[in-house]
Amino acid sequence: MYKKLLTTIIMLMALIVPATMVFGGERVADPAAGWDKHYHFFGVVGFLIFVIVFVPLLYFVFKYRRTSENHTGAYIEGNTGLEIMWTAIPVVIIVLLGVQTWALFNEYRSVPANAHEVKVEAYQYGFKMVSPEGIETDGEFTVPAGPVKLNMTSRDVIHDFAVPAFRVREDTVPGRWTYMWFNASKEGTYQVYCAELCGPGHSLMLAKLNVVSKAQYAKWVEENKMKAQTMTPVERGEKLAKQCIGCHSLDGSPAAGPTLKGLFNSDTKLADGSVVKTDVAFLKKKIKAPKNNLVDGYPPMMPPYSFTDDELNAVVEYIKSLK
Ligand code: CUA
């Protein structure tokens, strides 16, 4: 009986091990394809092990069940051969899976020399990106098709930049630069998520990634350079204020913070009971030092923003325009 079982198990193992070696020998140029293969391979190995364990288990449960009142089970001392086998085979499988994981991880950490480098700053609740040409965008960014490297940091807490379509994610950590790369192999628009619980606005922390052709990218760069020169203060403020709308709505509904709609020159009740006019001076003071003059009914969770005077004026002009 043991011999038969042993032969069956060895035959099944003989199917798994060569498959592992074939995969382990391959160098993957595209992390996404590599992760997919890796994931499916783990699935197949796991399923085969499940079958090898559970089919005999169910069979033995049936075969050696108690058949009468005074039926006693056989007394089995142990089996050296079997014990060596069920230690050695899993060790071999785990080492092979480990080597493959390591090879793929290495691939994922070594960035191709021609990668398009984008700077990412995550904040509660959004992503700011700076292209190699110095174009700043918020909540949406554009890259040419091909390998893309992201150099990332965070302004406040730990976030995680995740693009499921390219099978990548990496934490963004305040005070530290992290990086990741992916092959943006197909043109299109892809969803970016924050994949680290980072506060009440976490689920709204989204961005769009546009992958375009080289020619379209050059056009995008030109257009944005032109736009930056001809923007009005309100337009500049709107762009800067993209980082505010995770917490401040534009339609009058309250969110983590008060809405920006109709905020300018309104009477606002503060936590200490006093009422202030939200004029230009107050708004500027509040954006620079949000922990002072807390507004009644809202928690003190807004981080301070270090805008230049010019930027601060633009943001206030924008808030003024939201009637
Ligand atoms: Cu940022 Cu979740």
Coordinates of C-alpha atoms in Angstrom, one line a residue, residues 47-181:
F47 CA -3.9 23.3 -6.5
L48 CA -1.7 20.2 -7.2
I49 CA -0.6 20.0 -3.6
F50 CA -4.3 20.3 -2.6
V51 CA -5.2 17.4 -4.8
I52 CA -2.3 15.3 -3.6
V53 CA -3.2 15.8 0.0
F54 CA -7.0 15.8 -0.2
V55 CA -7.7 12.9 -2.6
P56 CA -5.8 10.3 -0.5
L57 CA -7.2 11.9 2.6
L58 CA -10.8 11.4 1.5
Y59 CA -10.0 7.9 0.3
F60 CA -8.4 6.9 3.6
V61 CA -11.3 8.4 5.6
F62 CA -13.6 6.1 3.7
K63 CA -11.4 3.1 3.5
Y64 CA -10.2 3.0 7.1
R65 CA -13.4 4.1 8.8
R66 CA -14.7 2.2 11.8
T67 CA -16.8 -0.7 10.5
S68 CA -17.9 -2.4 13.8
E69 CA -18.2 -1.6 17.5
N70 CA -15.0 -3.5 18.4
H71 CA -12.9 -2.4 15.4
T72 CA -9.5 -1.0 16.6
G73 CA -7.1 0.9 14.3
A74 CA -3.7 -0.5 13.3
Y75 CA -0.7 0.7 15.5
I76 CA 1.8 2.4 13.2
E77 CA 5.3 3.2 14.5
G78 CA 6.6 5.5 11.7
N79 CA 8.2 5.2 8.3
T80 CA 11.7 6.7 7.8
G81 CA 11.4 6.7 4.0
L82 CA 8.1 8.4 4.0
E83 CA 9.2 11.0 6.5
I84 CA 12.3 11.9 4.5
M85 CA 10.2 12.2 1.4
W86 CA 7.6 14.5 2.8
T87 CA 10.3 16.7 4.2
A88 CA 12.6 16.8 1.1
I89 CA 9.9 17.3 -1.5
P90 CA 8.3 20.4 0.1
V91 CA 11.8 21.8 0.7
V92 CA 12.7 21.5 -3.0
I93 CA 9.4 23.1 -4.0
I94 CA 9.7 26.0 -1.6
V95 CA 13.3 26.7 -2.5
L96 CA 12.4 26.7 -6.2
L97 CA 9.5 29.1 -5.6
G98 CA 11.7 31.3 -3.5
V99 CA 14.4 31.5 -6.2
Q100 CA 11.8 32.5 -8.7
T101 CA 10.3 35.1 -6.5
W102 CA 13.7 36.5 -5.9
A103 CA 14.5 36.6 -9.7
L104 CA 11.3 38.4 -10.4
F105 CA 11.7 40.8 -7.6
N106 CA 15.2 41.7 -8.9
E107 CA 13.7 42.3 -12.3
Y108 CA 11.1 44.6 -10.8
R109 CA 13.8 46.6 -8.9
S110 CA 16.1 47.1 -11.8
V111 CA 14.8 50.0 -13.9
P112 CA 15.6 50.1 -17.7
A113 CA 18.0 52.9 -18.6
N114 CA 15.6 54.5 -21.0
A115 CA 12.7 54.8 -18.5
H116 CA 10.7 58.0 -18.5
E117 CA 11.1 59.5 -15.0
V118 CA 8.2 61.1 -13.1
K119 CA 8.3 62.6 -9.7
V120 CA 5.3 61.8 -7.5
E121 CA 4.3 63.5 -4.3
A122 CA 1.5 61.9 -2.4
Y123 CA -0.6 63.8 0.1
Q124 CA -3.9 63.5 1.9
Y125 CA -5.7 62.9 -0.5
G126 CA -4.2 62.9 -3.9
F127 CA -1.1 62.6 -6.0
K128 CA 1.0 65.4 -7.5
M129 CA 3.2 64.5 -10.4
V130 CA 6.1 66.4 -12.1
S131 CA 7.1 65.3 -15.6
P132 CA 10.8 65.4 -16.6
E133 CA 10.1 68.6 -18.4
G134 CA 8.9 70.2 -15.2
I135 CA 5.1 70.0 -15.9
E136 CA 3.1 69.7 -12.7
T137 CA -0.2 67.9 -12.8
D138 CA -2.5 66.8 -10.0
G139 CA -4.8 63.8 -10.1
E140 CA -4.0 63.0 -13.7
F141 CA -0.7 62.4 -15.4
T142 CA 0.5 61.6 -18.9
V143 CA 3.4 59.5 -20.0
P144 CA 4.7 58.3 -23.3
A145 CA 4.3 54.5 -23.9
G146 CA 7.3 52.5 -22.7
P147 CA 9.0 52.0 -19.4
V148 CA 8.1 54.5 -16.7
K149 CA 10.0 55.1 -13.5
L150 CA 8.3 56.9 -10.5
N151 CA 10.4 58.6 -7.9
M152 CA 8.0 58.9 -5.0
T153 CA 7.6 60.6 -1.6
S154 CA 4.8 61.7 0.6
R155 CA 4.0 65.1 2.2
D156 CA 2.2 63.7 5.3
V157 CA 1.5 60.0 6.0
I158 CA 2.3 56.7 4.3
H159 CA 0.4 56.2 1.1
D160 CA 0.8 53.6 -1.6
F161 CA 0.8 54.3 -5.4
A162 CA -0.9 51.4 -7.1
V163 CA -1.7 50.8 -10.8
P164 CA -3.4 47.4 -11.0
A165 CA -3.3 47.4 -14.8
F166 CA 0.5 47.3 -14.7
R167 CA 0.6 45.0 -11.6
V168 CA 2.6 47.5 -9.5
R169 CA 2.3 49.2 -6.2
E170 CA 4.8 50.9 -3.9
D171 CA 4.5 52.8 -0.6
T172 CA 5.2 56.5 -0.6
V173 CA 6.9 57.4 2.7
P174 CA 7.3 60.9 4.2
G175 CA 10.9 62.0 4.4
R176 CA 12.1 59.3 2.1
W177 CA 12.2 58.6 -1.7
T178 CA 11.0 55.3 -2.9
Y179 CA 10.8 54.2 -6.6
M180 CA 9.1 51.7 -8.8
W181 CA 8.8 51.1 -12.6

